[in-house]
Amino acid sequence: MAAINTCLLSPNVISGSPFSRSPSKSISTFPTPLCSPLHYSSLTRIVLLPGVASISYPPIDTEYLESEFSGHGVTFTEVNESCVVRMALENGSIATLMLPSGLITSYKAQMWHGGTMELLHTTVSEGQNGSPVIEGGVSLACNCENDDGFSWSPSSWALHQVKGDPQGSIQVELICTSSDGKIEAKYMVTLQEDLLTSEIKIFNLGMASFRMTGSVLSHLTVSTPEASYAVGLQGSDFFSNPPFLADFSIIPPAFGKTKNQPSKKSFGEIFSSWGTKNQSPEKIAEKELEGEETDNYKHLTDDMSKIYKNAPRNFTLIDRGRRNSVVVGRDGFKEVYLLSPGSRHESYGRYSYICVGQAALLQPIIIESQSEWRGKQSLHNPNM
């Protein structure tokens, strides 16, 4: 395996066999746009994406970043061909993200007992040609397209600015622009004493509207899904769909199988169903609608992949094994994606996580010409 300094990622990073597929002092708040579900935006890739190890990024000048942006509680370290950005507060909370991918690999939150606990689940495995493949964490996956065949996804992020200080909060702002200059995306990662937020802004600088689909995907570490519960989703409509695969998604290879029954769909069928152009998202949603969530204390022990509509802005993920909880919140997004890999895997292992996504998967978001959309996910630590 190619060498990688895993101490700069999650402190409980999981190394495993490769999966079979070759990143201010205060958080700005904003109201949810007052418009129909078809006129606000979301982030996630609904097409088959290349494996992380196959993505080619331009070189990063870490020395320049260190001289230009250091301070504010932020440091920069070169790891292989990437740069690890470390945000550290004086209360002990720490977050790390990688450039240029924008992947947040670690969020160590301060706990009531005085120590810190890792809240994110990140894995490192060997990919093609022996290069490391990093999966999990918190990532942005979005695709912008129109009826003329235009399609663009932000993937290579540049550092734009750093705000704040280690006494209060730190914000790292990244930027990515389409090759024709018609779309600009900004990604703000903000660390506060008890909160980590990921906020996306999409600017349509062109003369035509476009559709955006996607999600902010968070892999939250747990002892085992058998000890995990989602609290607060009662009354939400849900849709069962195949797992959503983005650059950094972790999906068990036997997902959806029972002990004596093979998967209903192959991986190719699963991923192509997300990106199909033969069916509208509305038709897919209509076909897959299962009903209304009746359990306010949803046990996540079985493998599941669901999209919730009409869900509350905040719900809580509880891990009884680690005696920990995380409050997951959103702004701008109207859907919640929830995936559990099930409890047939080793505890505290590669598949000991719950994936949560603030999303626009069923309903694309239309960004009008010369307009802006914002969406945000927050991970609140209530355990201080």
Short mmCIF file of C-alpha atoms in Angstrom, two decimals:
data_model
loop_
_atom_site.label_atom_id
_atom_site.label_comp_id
_atom_site.label_asym_id
_atom_site.label_seq_id
_atom_site.Cartn_x
_atom_site.Cartn_y
_atom_site.Cartn_z
CA MET A 1 0.00 0.00 0.00
CA ALA A 2 1.22 3.47 -0.78
CA ALA A 3 2.34 5.34 2.30
CA ILE A 4 -0.10 7.81 3.81
CA ASN A 5 0.09 9.62 7.13
CA THR A 6 -3.15 8.38 8.65
CA CYS A 7 -2.62 10.37 11.83
CA LEU A 8 -3.63 13.42 9.83
CA LEU A 9 -6.97 11.81 9.08
CA SER A 10 -9.42 10.39 11.58
CA PRO A 11 -7.55 9.10 14.65
CA ASN A 12 -9.51 5.85 14.42
CA VAL A 13 -9.15 5.59 10.65
CA ILE A 14 -9.89 2.09 9.38
CA SER A 15 -7.47 0.40 7.01
CA GLY A 16 -9.05 -2.38 5.02
CA SER A 17 -9.15 -4.23 1.76
CA PRO A 18 -10.02 -2.10 -1.25
CA PHE A 19 -13.59 -1.75 -2.29
CA SER A 20 -14.30 -2.81 -5.85
CA ARG A 21 -14.24 0.58 -7.52
CA SER A 22 -11.21 1.38 -9.27
CA PRO A 23 -13.42 21.27 3.25
CA SER A 24 -15.42 32.76 10.60
CA LYS A 25 -15.99 33.61 13.77
CA SER A 26 -19.68 33.06 13.47
CA ILE A 27 -21.90 31.05 11.18
CA SER A 28 -24.04 33.07 8.82
CA THR A 29 -27.65 32.00 8.99
CA PHE A 30 -30.23 32.28 6.27
CA PRO A 31 -33.87 31.37 5.80
CA THR A 32 -35.01 28.47 3.67
CA PRO A 33 -35.91 29.81 0.22
CA LEU A 34 -39.63 30.49 -0.10
CA CYS A 35 -40.24 28.65 -3.34
CA SER A 36 -41.54 25.40 -4.70
CA PRO A 37 -39.50 22.20 -4.21
CA LEU A 38 -38.29 22.49 -7.78
CA HIS A 39 -36.60 25.84 -7.16
CA TYR A 40 -34.04 25.24 -4.49
CA SER A 41 -30.84 23.34 -4.82
CA SER A 42 -29.02 20.29 -3.59
CA LEU A 43 -25.68 18.61 -3.92
CA THR A 44 -24.83 15.08 -4.93
CA ARG A 45 -23.70 13.02 -7.83
CA ILE A 46 -26.37 10.86 -9.42
CA VAL A 47 -24.07 9.34 -11.99
CA LEU A 48 -21.39 6.70 -11.64
CA LEU A 49 -18.22 8.41 -10.51
CA PRO A 50 -14.58 7.36 -10.83
CA GLY A 51 -12.85 5.76 -7.89
CA VAL A 52 -11.09 8.20 -5.61
CA ALA A 53 -7.66 6.88 -6.49
CA SER A 54 -8.25 7.55 -10.20
CA ILE A 55 -9.07 11.23 -9.80
CA SER A 56 -6.30 13.47 -11.10
CA TYR A 57 -5.73 16.72 -9.22
CA PRO A 58 -3.29 19.55 -9.97
CA PRO A 59 -0.33 19.89 -7.58
CA ILE A 60 -0.79 22.00 -4.45
CA ASP A 61 1.76 24.51 -3.17
CA THR A 62 1.57 23.76 0.54
CA GLU A 63 4.34 26.19 1.40
CA TYR A 64 2.38 29.02 -0.22
CA LEU A 65 -0.78 28.08 1.67
CA GLU A 66 1.14 27.96 4.94
CA SER A 67 2.69 31.40 4.39
CA GLU A 68 -0.51 33.01 3.10
CA PHE A 69 -3.21 31.48 5.30
CA SER A 70 -1.57 30.09 8.44
CA GLY A 71 -2.71 31.40 11.79
CA HIS A 72 -6.36 31.56 12.72
CA GLY A 73 -5.84 28.12 14.29
CA VAL A 74 -5.20 26.52 10.87
CA THR A 75 -2.14 24.55 9.71
CA PHE A 76 -1.26 22.92 6.38
CA THR A 77 0.58 19.63 5.83
CA GLU A 78 1.50 17.99 2.55
CA VAL A 79 0.53 14.32 2.31
CA ASN A 80 1.40 12.58 -0.95
CA GLU A 81 -0.17 14.83 -3.61
CA SER A 82 -2.76 16.34 -1.26
CA CYS A 83 -2.77 18.97 1.46
CA VAL A 84 -4.30 18.32 4.86
CA VAL A 85 -5.86 21.41 6.44
CA ARG A 86 -6.13 21.15 10.23
CA MET A 87 -8.50 23.43 12.15
CA ALA A 88 -8.01 23.42 15.94
CA LEU A 89 -9.86 25.30 18.68
CA GLU A 90 -8.51 25.96 22.15
CA ASN A 91 -11.31 23.91 23.72
CA GLY A 92 -9.88 20.79 22.03
CA SER A 93 -12.25 20.43 19.06
CA ILE A 94 -10.39 19.62 15.82
CA ALA A 95 -11.43 19.14 12.20
CA THR A 96 -9.30 18.17 9.21
CA LEU A 97 -10.07 18.39 5.51
CA MET A 98 -8.12 17.60 2.38
CA LEU A 99 -7.31 19.72 -0.63
CA PRO A 100 -8.16 19.73 -3.41
CA SER A 101 -10.89 17.12 -2.85
CA GLY A 102 -12.65 19.06 -0.06
CA LEU A 103 -13.16 15.84 1.91
CA ILE A 104 -13.52 16.34 5.68
CA THR A 105 -11.72 13.34 7.12
CA SER A 106 -11.99 13.98 10.86
CA TYR A 107 -14.06 15.83 13.45
CA LYS A 108 -12.87 15.34 17.02
CA ALA A 109 -15.42 16.91 19.36
CA GLN A 110 -14.93 17.93 22.97
CA MET A 111 -16.85 15.73 25.43
CA TRP A 112 -18.30 16.34 28.89
CA HIS A 113 -15.58 14.21 30.52
CA GLY A 114 -12.82 16.52 29.24
CA GLY A 115 -11.55 14.36 26.40
CA THR A 116 -12.43 14.31 22.72
CA MET A 117 -14.26 11.77 20.58
CA GLU A 118 -14.04 11.17 16.84
CA LEU A 119 -17.46 11.59 15.20
CA LEU A 120 -16.57 10.79 11.56
CA HIS A 121 -15.80 7.45 9.94
CA THR A 122 -12.93 7.41 7.43
CA THR A 123 -11.22 4.43 5.81
CA VAL A 124 -7.99 4.06 3.86
CA SER A 125 -7.45 1.11 1.53
CA GLU A 126 -5.24 0.23 -1.41
CA GLY A 127 -6.55 1.17 -4.82
CA GLN A 128 -5.34 0.69 -8.33
CA ASN A 129 -1.56 0.82 -8.82
CA GLY A 130 -1.11 0.69 -5.05
CA SER A 131 -2.33 4.22 -4.50
CA PRO A 132 -4.35 4.94 -1.34
CA VAL A 133 -8.13 5.23 -1.56
CA ILE A 134 -9.74 7.38 1.13
CA GLU A 135 -13.47 6.95 1.74
CA GLY A 136 -16.08 8.15 4.22
CA GLY A 137 -15.90 11.42 6.16
CA VAL A 138 -18.00 14.38 5.02
CA SER A 139 -18.07 15.15 1.31
CA LEU A 140 -19.93 17.20 -1.26
CA ALA A 141 -21.36 15.43 -4.28
CA CYS A 142 -23.28 17.56 -6.75
CA ASN A 143 -24.06 17.64 -10.43
CA CYS A 144 -25.32 20.62 -12.46
CA GLU A 145 -26.88 20.05 -15.87
CA ASN A 146 -29.35 21.45 -18.40
CA ASP A 147 -31.33 20.23 -21.41
CA ASP A 148 -28.56 21.24 -23.84
CA GLY A 149 -26.23 18.51 -22.62
CA PHE A 150 -24.22 20.68 -20.25
CA SER A 151 -23.03 18.84 -17.14
CA TRP A 152 -20.57 19.95 -14.44
CA SER A 153 -19.61 18.79 -10.97
CA PRO A 154 -17.26 20.66 -8.62
CA SER A 155 -14.45 18.33 -7.65
CA SER A 156 -11.14 20.23 -7.47
CA TRP A 157 -11.36 22.90 -4.77
CA ALA A 158 -8.99 25.82 -4.16
CA LEU A 159 -8.56 27.59 -0.84
CA HIS A 160 -10.21 31.02 -1.02
CA GLN A 161 -9.92 32.42 2.50
CA VAL A 162 -9.66 31.57 6.21
CA LYS A 163 -11.55 33.42 8.94
CA GLY A 164 -11.82 33.31 12.72
CA ASP A 165 -9.53 32.35 15.57
CA PRO A 166 -8.93 29.35 17.85
CA GLN A 167 -10.72 31.03 20.76
CA GLY A 168 -14.12 31.15 19.05
CA SER A 169 -14.58 29.54 15.64
CA ILE A 170 -12.67 28.89 12.41
CA GLN A 171 -14.01 28.95 8.86
CA VAL A 172 -12.20 27.64 5.78
CA GLU A 173 -13.73 28.73 2.47
CA LEU A 174 -13.06 26.81 -0.73
CA ILE A 175 -13.98 27.78 -4.30
CA CYS A 176 -14.47 25.94 -7.59
CA THR A 177 -15.56 27.37 -10.97
CA SER A 178 -16.75 25.61 -14.12
CA SER A 179 -14.43 25.77 -17.13
CA ASP A 180 -16.75 28.16 -18.99
CA GLY A 181 -17.05 30.45 -15.96
CA LYS A 182 -20.84 30.19 -15.84
CA ILE A 183 -21.08 28.40 -12.46
CA GLU A 184 -19.22 29.22 -9.28
CA ALA A 185 -19.39 27.06 -6.16
CA LYS A 186 -18.19 28.02 -2.69
CA TYR A 187 -17.83 25.55 0.15
CA MET A 188 -17.50 26.84 3.71
CA VAL A 189 -16.43 24.48 6.51
CA THR A 190 -16.88 26.06 9.94
CA LEU A 191 -15.68 24.64 13.24
CA GLN A 192 -17.18 25.94 16.49
CA GLU A 193 -16.81 24.64 20.04
CA ASP A 194 -19.76 22.26 19.71
CA LEU A 195 -20.56 22.38 15.99
CA LEU A 196 -19.18 21.52 12.55
CA THR A 197 -21.04 22.92 9.53
CA SER A 198 -20.66 22.35 5.80
CA GLU A 199 -22.27 25.11 3.74
CA ILE A 200 -22.47 25.24 -0.04
CA LYS A 201 -23.26 28.26 -2.24
CA ILE A 202 -23.95 27.83 -5.95
CA PHE A 203 -23.92 30.90 -8.20
CA ASN A 204 -25.45 30.77 -11.68
CA LEU A 205 -23.49 33.39 -13.64
CA GLY A 206 -24.84 32.31 -17.03
CA MET A 207 -27.92 33.29 -19.00
CA ALA A 208 -29.78 29.95 -18.72
CA SER A 209 -31.10 28.02 -15.74
CA PHE A 210 -29.78 24.59 -14.78
CA ARG A 211 -30.76 21.67 -12.56
CA MET A 212 -28.70 20.57 -9.62
CA THR A 213 -28.92 17.27 -7.78
CA GLY A 214 -26.79 16.04 -4.93
CA SER A 215 -26.05 15.80 -1.25
CA VAL A 216 -23.72 16.61 1.62
CA LEU A 217 -22.82 13.08 2.71
CA SER A 218 -21.60 12.38 6.26
CA HIS A 219 -20.30 9.03 7.45
CA LEU A 220 -20.80 9.11 11.23
CA THR A 221 -18.84 6.53 13.18
CA VAL A 222 -20.70 4.18 15.52
CA SER A 223 -19.83 1.09 17.54
CA THR A 224 -22.20 -0.94 15.38
CA PRO A 225 -25.49 -0.17 13.61
CA GLU A 226 -27.13 -2.62 16.01
CA ALA A 227 -26.58 -0.09 18.81
CA SER A 228 -27.62 2.92 16.70
CA TYR A 229 -30.92 4.79 16.53
CA ALA A 230 -32.30 7.75 14.55
CA VAL A 231 -34.57 9.84 16.76
CA GLY A 232 -37.08 12.34 15.42
CA LEU A 233 -38.04 11.07 11.95
CA GLN A 234 -41.55 9.93 12.86
CA GLY A 235 -44.17 11.21 10.42
CA SER A 236 -41.72 11.66 7.53
CA ASP A 237 -42.51 10.09 4.15
CA PHE A 238 -39.76 7.74 3.04
CA PHE A 239 -38.62 6.19 -0.21
CA SER A 240 -36.45 3.07 -0.45
CA ASN A 241 -33.78 3.38 -3.14
CA PRO A 242 -30.44 1.74 -3.94
CA PRO A 243 -27.41 3.20 -2.17
CA PHE A 244 -26.14 6.49 -3.51
CA LEU A 245 -22.55 6.20 -4.70
CA ALA A 246 -20.33 9.26 -4.73
CA ASP A 247 -16.54 9.60 -4.81
CA PHE A 248 -16.08 8.90 -1.11
CA SER A 249 -19.06 6.62 -0.37
CA ILE A 250 -18.55 3.44 1.65
CA ILE A 251 -20.93 0.67 0.56
CA PRO A 252 -20.60 -2.96 1.72
CA PRO A 253 -20.13 -5.28 -1.28
CA ALA A 254 -22.99 -7.51 -0.09
CA PHE A 255 -25.37 -4.66 0.68
CA GLY A 256 -29.03 -5.67 0.35
CA LYS A 257 -28.43 -9.42 0.65
CA THR A 258 -30.06 -11.64 3.22
CA LYS A 259 -28.42 -14.85 4.40
CA ASN A 260 -30.06 -16.96 1.68
CA GLN A 261 -31.11 -14.39 -0.87
CA PRO A 262 -28.95 -12.55 -3.41
CA SER A 263 -29.23 -8.84 -4.01
CA LYS A 264 -32.22 -7.80 -6.05
CA LYS A 265 -30.04 -5.55 -8.21
CA SER A 266 -26.46 -5.68 -9.37
CA PHE A 267 -24.20 -2.76 -8.54
CA GLY A 268 -24.33 -1.64 -12.14
CA GLU A 269 -28.11 -1.60 -12.04
CA ILE A 270 -28.08 0.17 -8.69
CA PHE A 271 -25.83 3.00 -9.82
CA SER A 272 -27.38 3.38 -13.25
CA SER A 273 -30.80 3.72 -11.64
CA TRP A 274 -29.64 6.90 -9.92
CA GLY A 275 -28.36 8.42 -13.13
CA THR A 276 -31.05 7.13 -15.48
CA LYS A 277 -32.31 9.57 -18.09
CA ASN A 278 -35.23 7.38 -19.06
CA GLN A 279 -37.16 8.13 -15.87
CA SER A 280 -37.68 11.41 -14.12
CA PRO A 281 -36.86 11.60 -10.39
CA GLU A 282 -40.57 12.06 -9.78
CA LYS A 283 -41.39 8.77 -11.53
CA ILE A 284 -38.69 6.92 -9.61
CA ALA A 285 -39.97 8.37 -6.35
CA GLU A 286 -43.54 7.42 -7.19
CA LYS A 287 -42.51 3.83 -7.90
CA GLU A 288 -40.37 3.45 -4.79
CA LEU A 289 -42.62 5.21 -2.26
CA GLU A 290 -43.11 2.97 0.77
CA GLY A 291 -45.01 5.11 3.22
CA GLU A 292 -44.63 7.09 6.39
CA GLU A 293 -42.09 6.53 9.16
CA THR A 294 -43.98 5.41 12.27
CA ASP A 295 -41.00 4.85 14.54
CA ASN A 296 -39.68 7.93 16.34
CA TYR A 297 -36.81 5.82 17.73
CA LYS A 298 -35.71 4.16 14.52
CA HIS A 299 -33.44 1.16 15.11
CA LEU A 300 -30.74 1.04 12.41
CA THR A 301 -29.66 -2.57 12.91
CA ASP A 302 -30.78 -3.74 9.42
CA ASP A 303 -29.23 -2.59 6.17
CA MET A 304 -31.30 0.19 4.68
CA SER A 305 -31.05 2.98 2.12
CA LYS A 306 -33.87 5.53 2.34
CA ILE A 307 -34.70 9.07 1.39
CA TYR A 308 -36.98 10.96 3.77
CA LYS A 309 -39.21 13.84 2.72
CA ASN A 310 -40.98 16.27 5.05
CA ALA A 311 -38.41 15.38 7.73
CA PRO A 312 -37.71 17.79 10.60
CA ARG A 313 -34.79 20.19 10.22
CA ASN A 314 -32.95 18.41 13.03
CA PHE A 315 -32.87 14.82 14.22
CA THR A 316 -30.54 12.92 16.54
CA LEU A 317 -28.35 9.91 15.87
CA ILE A 318 -27.68 7.91 19.05
CA ASP A 319 -25.00 5.26 19.50
CA ARG A 320 -25.65 3.34 22.70
CA GLY A 321 -22.42 1.38 22.28
CA ARG A 322 -20.20 4.46 22.52
CA ARG A 323 -22.73 6.37 24.68
CA ASN A 324 -22.67 9.20 22.21
CA SER A 325 -25.12 11.26 20.15
CA VAL A 326 -24.96 13.73 17.26
CA VAL A 327 -27.69 16.20 16.26
CA VAL A 328 -27.84 16.43 12.47
CA GLY A 329 -29.37 19.62 11.05
CA ARG A 330 -29.98 21.19 7.66
CA ASP A 331 -30.88 24.45 5.89
CA GLY A 332 -31.88 24.76 2.26
CA PHE A 333 -32.18 21.04 1.60
CA LYS A 334 -35.60 19.35 1.66
CA GLU A 335 -34.61 15.68 1.78
CA VAL A 336 -32.66 13.46 4.15
CA TYR A 337 -30.72 10.44 2.88
CA LEU A 338 -30.10 7.72 5.46
CA LEU A 339 -28.04 4.57 4.96
CA SER A 340 -27.18 1.82 7.42
CA PRO A 341 -24.79 -0.95 6.29
CA GLY A 342 -26.48 -3.34 8.75
CA SER A 343 -25.12 -5.24 11.73
CA ARG A 344 -23.65 -8.33 10.04
CA HIS A 345 -20.20 -6.75 10.05
CA GLU A 346 -17.50 -6.55 12.70
CA SER A 347 -18.12 -4.00 15.46
CA TYR A 348 -15.81 -0.95 15.38
CA GLY A 349 -14.76 -2.03 11.88
CA ARG A 350 -14.90 -0.77 8.31
CA TYR A 351 -18.70 -0.78 8.20
CA SER A 352 -19.35 0.64 11.67
CA TYR A 353 -20.97 3.85 10.50
CA ILE A 354 -24.27 5.47 9.57
CA CYS A 355 -24.36 7.63 6.44
CA VAL A 356 -26.53 10.76 6.57
CA GLY A 357 -27.05 13.12 3.65
CA GLN A 358 -28.82 16.46 3.40
CA ALA A 359 -30.00 16.03 -0.14
CA ALA A 360 -31.88 16.89 -3.30
CA LEU A 361 -32.09 13.47 -4.93
CA LEU A 362 -35.77 13.02 -5.71
CA GLN A 363 -36.39 16.63 -6.72
CA PRO A 364 -33.71 18.42 -8.76
CA ILE A 365 -33.12 22.03 -7.81
CA ILE A 366 -33.46 24.66 -10.50
CA ILE A 367 -30.98 27.51 -10.26
CA GLU A 368 -32.19 30.42 -12.36
CA SER A 369 -29.90 32.71 -14.34
CA GLN A 370 -27.97 35.25 -12.24
CA SER A 371 -29.21 33.70 -9.00
CA GLU A 372 -27.71 32.00 -5.95
CA TRP A 373 -28.68 29.01 -3.83
CA ARG A 374 -27.40 28.01 -0.40
CA GLY A 375 -27.58 24.78 1.55
CA LYS A 376 -26.03 23.71 4.82
CA GLN A 377 -25.53 20.69 7.04
CA SER A 378 -24.63 20.93 10.71
CA LEU A 379 -23.24 18.28 13.05
CA HIS A 380 -23.93 19.41 16.61
CA ASN A 381 -22.19 17.81 19.57
CA PRO A 382 -24.59 17.96 22.56
CA ASN A 383 -22.20 16.08 24.83
CA MET A 384 -20.07 18.91 26.23
#
